[in-house]
Tab-separated table of C-alpha atoms in Angstrom:
chain	number	residue	atom	x	y	z
A	21	MET	CA	115.268	101.077	127.446
A	22	GLY	CA	118.418	100.682	124.940
A	23	THR	CA	119.535	100.231	121.206
A	24	TYR	CA	121.927	99.286	119.123
A	25	LEU	CA	122.849	99.774	115.346
A	26	PRO	CA	125.023	98.374	113.923
A	27	THR	CA	128.105	100.045	111.776
A	28	ARG	CA	127.881	99.704	108.408
A	29	GLN	CA	125.188	101.428	106.433
A	30	ARG	CA	123.787	100.788	103.085
A	31	SER	CA	123.419	103.964	101.059
A	32	ASN	CA	120.087	104.307	98.462
A	33	GLU	CA	122.073	104.348	96.234
A	34	GLU	CA	124.953	101.064	97.001
A	35	VAL	CA	121.367	99.498	97.639
A	36	ALA	CA	119.920	100.702	94.835
A	37	ARG	CA	122.568	99.320	92.099
A	38	ASP	CA	121.881	95.590	93.599
A	39	ALA	CA	117.399	96.145	93.544
A	40	GLY	CA	117.915	97.591	89.548
A	41	VAL	CA	116.208	101.057	90.576
A	42	ALA	CA	116.881	104.563	91.086
A	43	ALA	CA	117.909	105.791	94.455
A	44	ASP	CA	115.444	108.578	93.569
A	45	TRP	CA	113.630	105.925	93.213
A	46	ILE	CA	113.581	104.633	96.896
A	47	ALA	CA	113.452	107.649	98.373
A	48	GLU	CA	110.126	108.762	96.866
A	49	ARG	CA	108.431	105.999	97.436
A	50	THR	CA	109.729	104.545	100.814
A	51	GLY	CA	111.120	107.302	102.276
A	52	VAL	CA	113.949	106.067	103.621
A	53	ARG	CA	117.338	107.147	103.075
A	54	LYS	CA	120.365	104.962	104.687
A	55	ARG	CA	119.891	101.927	106.973
A	56	HIS	CA	121.778	99.298	109.269
A	57	THR	CA	123.858	96.204	107.632
A	58	ALA	CA	125.381	93.531	110.443
A	59	ALA	CA	128.641	91.869	110.392
A	60	GLU	CA	128.961	89.049	108.602
A	61	ASP	CA	130.064	87.380	112.051
A	62	GLU	CA	127.223	89.524	113.510
A	63	ALA	CA	124.182	87.324	114.237
A	64	ALA	CA	120.288	88.339	115.670
A	65	SER	CA	121.771	87.887	119.549
A	66	ASP	CA	124.777	90.006	119.247
A	67	MET	CA	122.759	92.933	118.652
A	68	ALA	CA	119.989	91.815	120.919
A	69	ALA	CA	122.718	91.753	123.566
A	70	ALA	CA	124.242	95.066	123.363
A	71	ALA	CA	120.808	96.109	123.735
A	72	VAL	CA	119.970	94.546	126.557
A	73	ARG	CA	123.476	95.626	128.101
A	74	SER	CA	121.734	99.556	127.942
A	75	ALA	CA	118.306	99.291	128.909
A	76	VAL	CA	120.209	97.380	131.780
A	77	ALA	CA	122.967	99.671	132.324
A	78	ALA	CA	120.387	102.932	131.582
A	79	ALA	CA	117.964	101.533	134.179
A	80	GLY	CA	120.852	101.293	137.257
A	81	LEU	CA	120.658	97.578	137.395
A	82	ASP	CA	123.018	94.697	137.250
A	83	MET	CA	122.881	91.423	135.221
A	84	GLU	CA	121.874	88.935	137.609
A	85	GLN	CA	118.711	91.596	139.124
A	86	LEU	CA	116.603	90.751	135.377
A	87	ASP	CA	114.144	87.555	136.507
A	88	LEU	CA	113.270	87.194	132.335
A	89	LEU	CA	114.462	87.757	129.388
A	90	VAL	CA	111.881	88.127	126.276
A	91	LEU	CA	113.234	88.057	122.594
A	92	ALA	CA	111.395	88.927	119.892
A	93	THR	CA	112.257	87.969	115.850
A	94	SER	CA	111.745	86.739	113.259
A	95	THR	CA	115.395	86.253	112.062
A	96	PRO	CA	116.605	84.388	114.917
A	97	ASP	CA	120.387	82.970	115.169
A	98	GLU	CA	119.339	79.481	115.072
A	99	LEU	CA	115.935	77.079	114.434
A	100	GLY	CA	116.602	76.099	118.234
A	101	PRO	CA	117.110	76.495	120.932
A	102	ALA	CA	115.628	80.303	121.603
A	103	THR	CA	117.965	82.910	120.381
A	104	ALA	CA	117.073	84.745	123.687
A	105	CYS	CA	119.003	81.740	125.185
A	106	ARG	CA	122.137	83.100	123.335
A	107	VAL	CA	120.956	86.827	124.842
A	108	GLN	CA	120.967	85.365	128.096
A	109	ALA	CA	124.755	83.380	127.864
A	110	LEU	CA	126.382	86.814	126.306
A	111	THR	CA	124.770	89.054	128.827
A	112	LYS	CA	125.520	86.447	131.571
A	113	ALA	CA	121.683	87.188	132.543
A	114	ARG	CA	121.881	83.812	135.040
A	115	ASN	CA	119.106	84.317	137.118
A	116	ALA	CA	116.356	84.987	134.320
A	117	VAL	CA	114.664	82.612	132.495
A	118	ALA	CA	114.483	83.314	128.791
A	119	LEU	CA	112.509	82.332	125.732
A	120	ASP	CA	111.360	83.783	122.298
A	121	VAL	CA	108.226	84.927	120.868
A	122	SER	CA	107.550	84.661	117.382
A	123	ALA	CA	105.354	88.035	115.806
A	124	ALA	CA	107.132	89.571	113.071
A	125	CYS	CA	106.716	92.813	113.103
A	126	SER	CA	104.202	93.543	116.136
A	127	GLY	CA	107.003	90.909	118.028
A	128	TRP	CA	108.458	93.798	120.668
A	129	MET	CA	104.189	93.654	122.140
A	130	PHE	CA	103.348	90.949	122.437
A	131	ALA	CA	106.525	89.868	124.045
A	132	ALA	CA	106.176	92.847	126.302
A	133	ARG	CA	102.427	91.765	127.106
A	134	VAL	CA	104.212	88.526	128.122
A	135	ALA	CA	106.811	89.973	130.670
A	136	HIS	CA	104.123	92.466	131.425
A	137	ASP	CA	101.736	90.240	132.626
A	138	HIS	CA	104.712	87.423	134.156
A	139	LEU	CA	105.595	90.173	136.205
A	140	ARG	CA	102.220	90.683	137.554
A	141	GLY	CA	101.667	87.754	137.917
A	142	ASP	CA	104.585	86.168	139.431
A	143	ALA	CA	105.408	88.344	142.881
A	144	GLY	CA	108.866	86.571	143.015
A	145	CYS	CA	110.053	88.220	139.794
A	146	ARG	CA	110.618	92.172	139.614
A	147	TYR	CA	112.396	92.744	136.253
A	148	ALA	CA	111.725	91.923	133.010
A	149	ALA	CA	114.257	92.627	129.657
A	150	VAL	CA	112.052	92.882	126.280
A	151	VAL	CA	114.024	93.230	122.793
A	152	GLY	CA	113.041	92.937	119.185
A	153	VAL	CA	116.210	92.442	117.132
A	154	GLU	CA	116.303	91.632	113.046
A	155	ALA	CA	119.120	90.230	110.789
A	156	TYR	CA	116.871	90.967	108.146
A	157	SER	CA	120.431	91.075	105.740
A	158	LYS	CA	120.890	87.849	106.222
A	159	PHE	CA	117.703	86.724	104.564
A	160	LEU	CA	117.343	89.536	101.683
A	161	ASP	CA	117.661	89.690	97.847
A	162	PRO	CA	119.334	92.115	96.619
A	163	ALA	CA	117.671	92.355	93.741
A	164	ASP	CA	114.173	92.148	95.081
A	165	ARG	CA	113.430	96.178	95.090
A	166	GLY	CA	110.350	94.694	96.933
A	167	THR	CA	111.989	94.186	100.011
A	168	ALA	CA	115.985	94.783	99.380
A	169	VAL	CA	115.087	99.256	99.748
A	170	LEU	CA	113.125	98.625	103.741
A	171	PHE	CA	115.058	95.878	105.785
A	172	ALA	CA	117.460	96.455	107.516
A	173	ASP	CA	119.110	95.193	110.977
A	174	GLY	CA	119.328	97.282	114.133
A	175	ALA	CA	117.884	95.725	118.231
A	176	ALA	CA	115.747	97.696	121.263
A	177	ALA	CA	115.484	96.765	124.534
A	178	SER	CA	112.945	98.013	127.407
A	179	VAL	CA	113.822	97.242	131.350
A	180	LEU	CA	109.402	96.180	132.620
A	181	GLY	CA	109.834	96.734	136.806
A	182	PRO	CA	107.499	98.176	139.362
A	183	VAL	CA	106.545	101.860	138.556
A	184	PRO	CA	103.684	103.860	140.143
A	185	ALA	CA	100.234	103.266	139.340
A	186	THR	CA	99.385	105.977	137.117
A	187	GLU	CA	102.495	105.032	134.725
A	188	GLY	CA	103.500	101.727	132.751
A	189	PHE	CA	100.961	99.575	130.322
A	190	ALA	CA	98.124	98.847	130.629
A	191	ASP	CA	95.009	97.624	127.780
A	192	PHE	CA	96.921	95.605	125.614
A	193	HIS	CA	95.149	94.554	122.866
A	194	LEU	CA	96.926	91.461	120.657
A	195	GLY	CA	95.570	90.221	117.479
A	196	SER	CA	96.592	88.174	114.283
A	197	ASP	CA	94.817	86.547	110.801
A	198	GLY	CA	96.283	83.709	109.462
A	199	ALA	CA	94.865	83.601	106.708
A	200	LEU	CA	96.865	86.434	105.491
A	201	ALA	CA	100.092	84.530	106.785
A	202	ASP	CA	101.874	83.763	102.851
A	203	HIS	CA	101.829	87.725	102.629
A	204	VAL	CA	105.316	87.907	104.529
A	205	LEU	CA	107.422	85.260	104.781
A	206	ILE	CA	110.726	83.149	104.115
A	207	PRO	CA	109.221	79.931	102.412
A	208	ALA	CA	112.298	77.694	103.081
A	209	GLY	CA	113.936	76.256	105.946
A	210	GLY	CA	110.806	75.359	108.700
A	211	SER	CA	109.722	72.105	108.916
A	212	ARG	CA	107.772	72.185	105.961
A	213	ALA	CA	110.307	73.001	103.553
A	214	PRO	CA	113.786	71.690	104.692
A	215	ALA	CA	116.801	73.274	103.428
A	216	SER	CA	117.976	71.936	100.417
A	217	ALA	CA	120.336	72.345	96.761
A	218	GLU	CA	116.827	73.525	95.540
A	219	THR	CA	115.775	75.619	97.799
A	220	VAL	CA	118.647	77.098	98.131
A	221	ALA	CA	119.013	77.186	94.056
A	222	THR	CA	115.561	79.237	94.166
A	223	GLY	CA	116.278	81.580	96.495
A	224	ARG	CA	113.556	80.590	99.164
A	225	HIS	CA	115.291	81.266	101.946
A	226	THR	CA	114.585	85.056	101.205
A	227	ILE	CA	111.551	86.843	101.942
A	228	ARG	CA	108.911	87.123	100.114
A	229	MET	CA	106.348	90.567	100.501
A	230	ASP	CA	103.508	90.973	98.285
A	231	GLY	CA	104.405	94.634	98.690
A	232	ARG	CA	100.618	95.933	97.832
A	233	ALA	CA	98.286	93.580	100.475
A	234	VAL	CA	101.293	94.413	102.813
A	235	ARG	CA	100.599	97.949	102.021
A	236	ASP	CA	96.485	97.671	101.943
A	237	PHE	CA	96.082	95.631	105.315
A	238	ILE	CA	98.206	98.369	107.468
A	239	ALA	CA	96.225	101.337	105.890
A	240	GLU	CA	93.436	98.984	106.620
A	241	MET	CA	94.112	97.716	110.566
A	242	PHE	CA	96.073	101.150	112.013
A	243	PRO	CA	92.989	103.784	111.543
A	244	LEU	CA	91.824	100.279	113.328
A	245	VAL	CA	93.290	99.588	116.023
A	246	VAL	CA	94.070	103.521	116.804
A	247	SER	CA	90.167	104.046	117.171
A	248	ASP	CA	89.515	100.532	118.941
A	249	SER	CA	91.904	101.245	121.387
A	250	LEU	CA	90.199	105.002	121.994
A	251	THR	CA	86.739	103.202	122.595
A	252	ARG	CA	87.899	101.505	124.752
A	253	ASN	CA	89.917	103.407	127.076
A	254	ARG	CA	87.115	106.129	126.135
A	255	LEU	CA	89.542	108.436	124.641
A	256	ARG	CA	90.248	110.954	122.364
A	257	MET	CA	92.517	111.931	120.040
A	258	ASP	CA	93.831	114.906	121.735
A	259	ASP	CA	93.968	112.398	124.631
A	260	ILE	CA	97.096	111.133	123.267
A	261	ASP	CA	100.834	113.287	123.594
A	262	ALA	CA	102.340	110.845	120.958
A	263	PHE	CA	101.703	107.834	119.001
A	264	VAL	CA	103.747	105.234	118.652
A	265	ALA	CA	104.136	102.560	116.463
A	266	HIS	CA	105.209	100.089	113.886
A	267	GLN	CA	108.177	101.491	110.840
A	268	PRO	CA	107.282	99.216	107.476
A	269	ASN	CA	108.502	103.014	105.422
A	270	PRO	CA	108.215	106.846	106.667
A	271	ARG	CA	105.689	107.245	103.867
A	272	LEU	CA	103.384	104.925	103.984
A	273	LEU	CA	103.596	105.882	107.928
A	274	ARG	CA	102.630	109.872	107.460
A	275	SER	CA	100.256	109.284	105.077
A	276	VAL	CA	98.521	106.521	107.444
A	277	GLY	CA	98.664	109.407	109.510
A	278	THR	CA	97.742	111.938	108.400
A	279	ALA	CA	94.155	110.555	107.427
A	280	LEU	CA	93.643	109.378	110.648
A	281	GLY	CA	94.087	113.060	111.882
A	282	ILE	CA	96.954	112.393	114.085
A	283	PRO	CA	97.963	115.387	114.798
A	284	PRO	CA	101.014	116.903	114.044
A	285	GLY	CA	104.393	115.718	115.923
A	286	ARG	CA	103.188	113.203	118.172
A	287	LEU	CA	104.142	111.083	115.343
A	288	PRO	CA	107.175	109.923	115.550
A	289	VAL	CA	109.177	108.505	111.934
A	290	VAL	CA	112.008	106.791	112.352
A	291	ALA	CA	112.767	104.497	109.796
A	292	ASP	CA	114.246	107.376	107.460
A	293	GLU	CA	117.148	106.471	108.922
A	294	VAL	CA	116.703	103.085	109.838
A	295	GLY	CA	114.231	101.875	107.205
A	296	ASN	CA	112.381	98.542	108.798
A	297	ILE	CA	113.577	96.615	111.812
A	298	GLY	CA	110.918	94.901	111.954
A	299	ALA	CA	110.302	93.634	115.888
A	300	ALA	CA	112.966	96.653	116.837
A	301	SER	CA	110.876	99.044	115.277
A	302	THR	CA	108.030	100.115	117.475
A	303	PRO	CA	110.661	99.934	120.720
A	304	TYR	CA	113.305	102.132	117.991
A	305	ALA	CA	110.713	104.615	118.026
A	306	LEU	CA	109.808	104.939	121.452
A	307	ALA	CA	113.263	105.105	122.556
A	308	THR	CA	114.025	107.929	119.716
A	309	ALA	CA	111.369	110.365	121.243
A	310	ALA	CA	112.134	109.907	124.776
A	311	VAL	CA	115.637	110.991	123.725
A	312	ASP	CA	114.678	113.027	120.662
A	313	GLY	CA	111.449	114.379	121.726
A	314	PRO	CA	108.390	114.528	122.391
A	315	LEU	CA	107.985	112.503	125.198
A	316	ARG	CA	107.976	113.737	129.016
A	317	ARG	CA	107.538	111.993	132.397
A	318	GLY	CA	103.453	111.443	132.134
A	319	ASP	CA	103.207	111.487	128.919
A	320	ARG	CA	99.382	109.110	127.302
A	321	ILE	CA	101.498	107.078	124.001
A	322	LEU	CA	99.203	104.810	122.545
A	323	LEU	CA	100.910	101.727	120.562
A	324	ALA	CA	100.569	100.202	117.550
A	325	THR	CA	102.004	97.377	115.532
A	326	PHE	CA	101.544	95.182	112.625
A	327	GLY	CA	103.606	92.251	110.692
A	328	ALA	CA	103.896	89.254	109.349
A	329	GLY	CA	101.486	86.621	110.270
A	330	MET	CA	99.367	88.729	110.237
A	331	THR	CA	99.388	90.310	113.100
A	332	TRP	CA	99.024	93.485	114.824
A	333	GLY	CA	98.710	95.172	118.022
A	334	SER	CA	97.781	98.280	120.478
A	335	ALA	CA	98.998	99.303	124.337
A	336	LEU	CA	98.645	102.509	126.228
A	337	LEU	CA	101.835	103.391	128.249
A	338	THR	CA	102.019	105.611	130.673
A	339	TRP	CA	106.286	107.445	130.375
A	340	SER	CA	107.626	106.824	133.585
A	341	GLY	CA	110.426	109.424	132.551
A	342	ALA	CA	112.633	106.261	131.310
A	343	PRO	CA	116.058	106.749	130.555
A	344	VAL	CA	117.371	105.775	127.244
A	345	ILE	CA	121.108	104.067	126.520
A	346	ARG	CA	120.895	104.054	122.730
A	347	THR	CA	124.758	102.410	121.107
A	348	ALA	CA	124.863	103.454	117.789
A	349	PRO	CA	127.704	104.088	115.451
A	350	THR	CA	129.217	107.711	116.276
A	351	ALA	CA	132.350	108.609	118.035
A	352	GLU	CA	130.408	108.524	120.628
A	353	PRO	CA	128.385	104.906	120.971
A	354	LEU	CA	127.011	105.786	124.102
A	355	GLU	CA	124.562	108.437	124.031
A	356	ARG	CA	121.529	108.498	127.354
A	357	SER	CA	118.714	110.577	127.585
A	358	ALA	CA	118.325	113.409	129.853
A	359	ARG	CA	114.429	112.053	130.526
């Protein structure tokens, strides 16, 4: 696995000034303390390419060994071509088939399912890179406290390949409800409302979110997704070593986890330090758990995601001990896990 966070950080104090709230309000209501923001000339593909390079290096591979590159994002470089093609060019993964998957914050899991099934179905393919990335800062209204305090930028990638039969992914289960699509969206810029002077003037190219509806959806769906996965696989809560989930905001995630009865220490929370990085949230949390604990080889992980659309998904993952390289804004830019 590999992760990337842009250098610039925005504190609660800075965000609060533009959003018209107190810094303490942000911390108390969301739990987010800081978030990372891409540079003006830094696009989603730039961040994704950095994460993919780190993941491929962690796997001990060369870029030319990738057979597939699947990218998940809701903030692409352009409406077309696929941002995955931009990443392919940046990384020189010339032998990989590149494509995008759009499922918002559930995107990495949807992309992982595509890559997993592709590898299993094509004997000629051995390695796939799956990357989630968001450049949300390009699409935020700084004055909208419902979105500006939560959403941030970053990327996280994983390399899928051959593992022993007792390790790796199992039991993907994905879902969506398009009737709820208006809960989170960028209203303009697509074929329904192409860019115009009017759409720009009315701020319709920024993220709009019904915060209460999204919160209620996650509070309802998280327990259902977890219980459904456990039931289908005849498992109990105690059989799961770690529950790695999308990170909508730390306060909500911890609250739902507690209500669900997830044992202390088994629900990694990373959004305190990075905010909601959408399609990158779940793989970033997984990579962080591999580096900082509690993951060990052979651990059983239940992954759960939720996103605009509305979308959701779960999967079981038996951890293979995959190494991680994190590319972060520190004096030592590369941090490799020892596991």
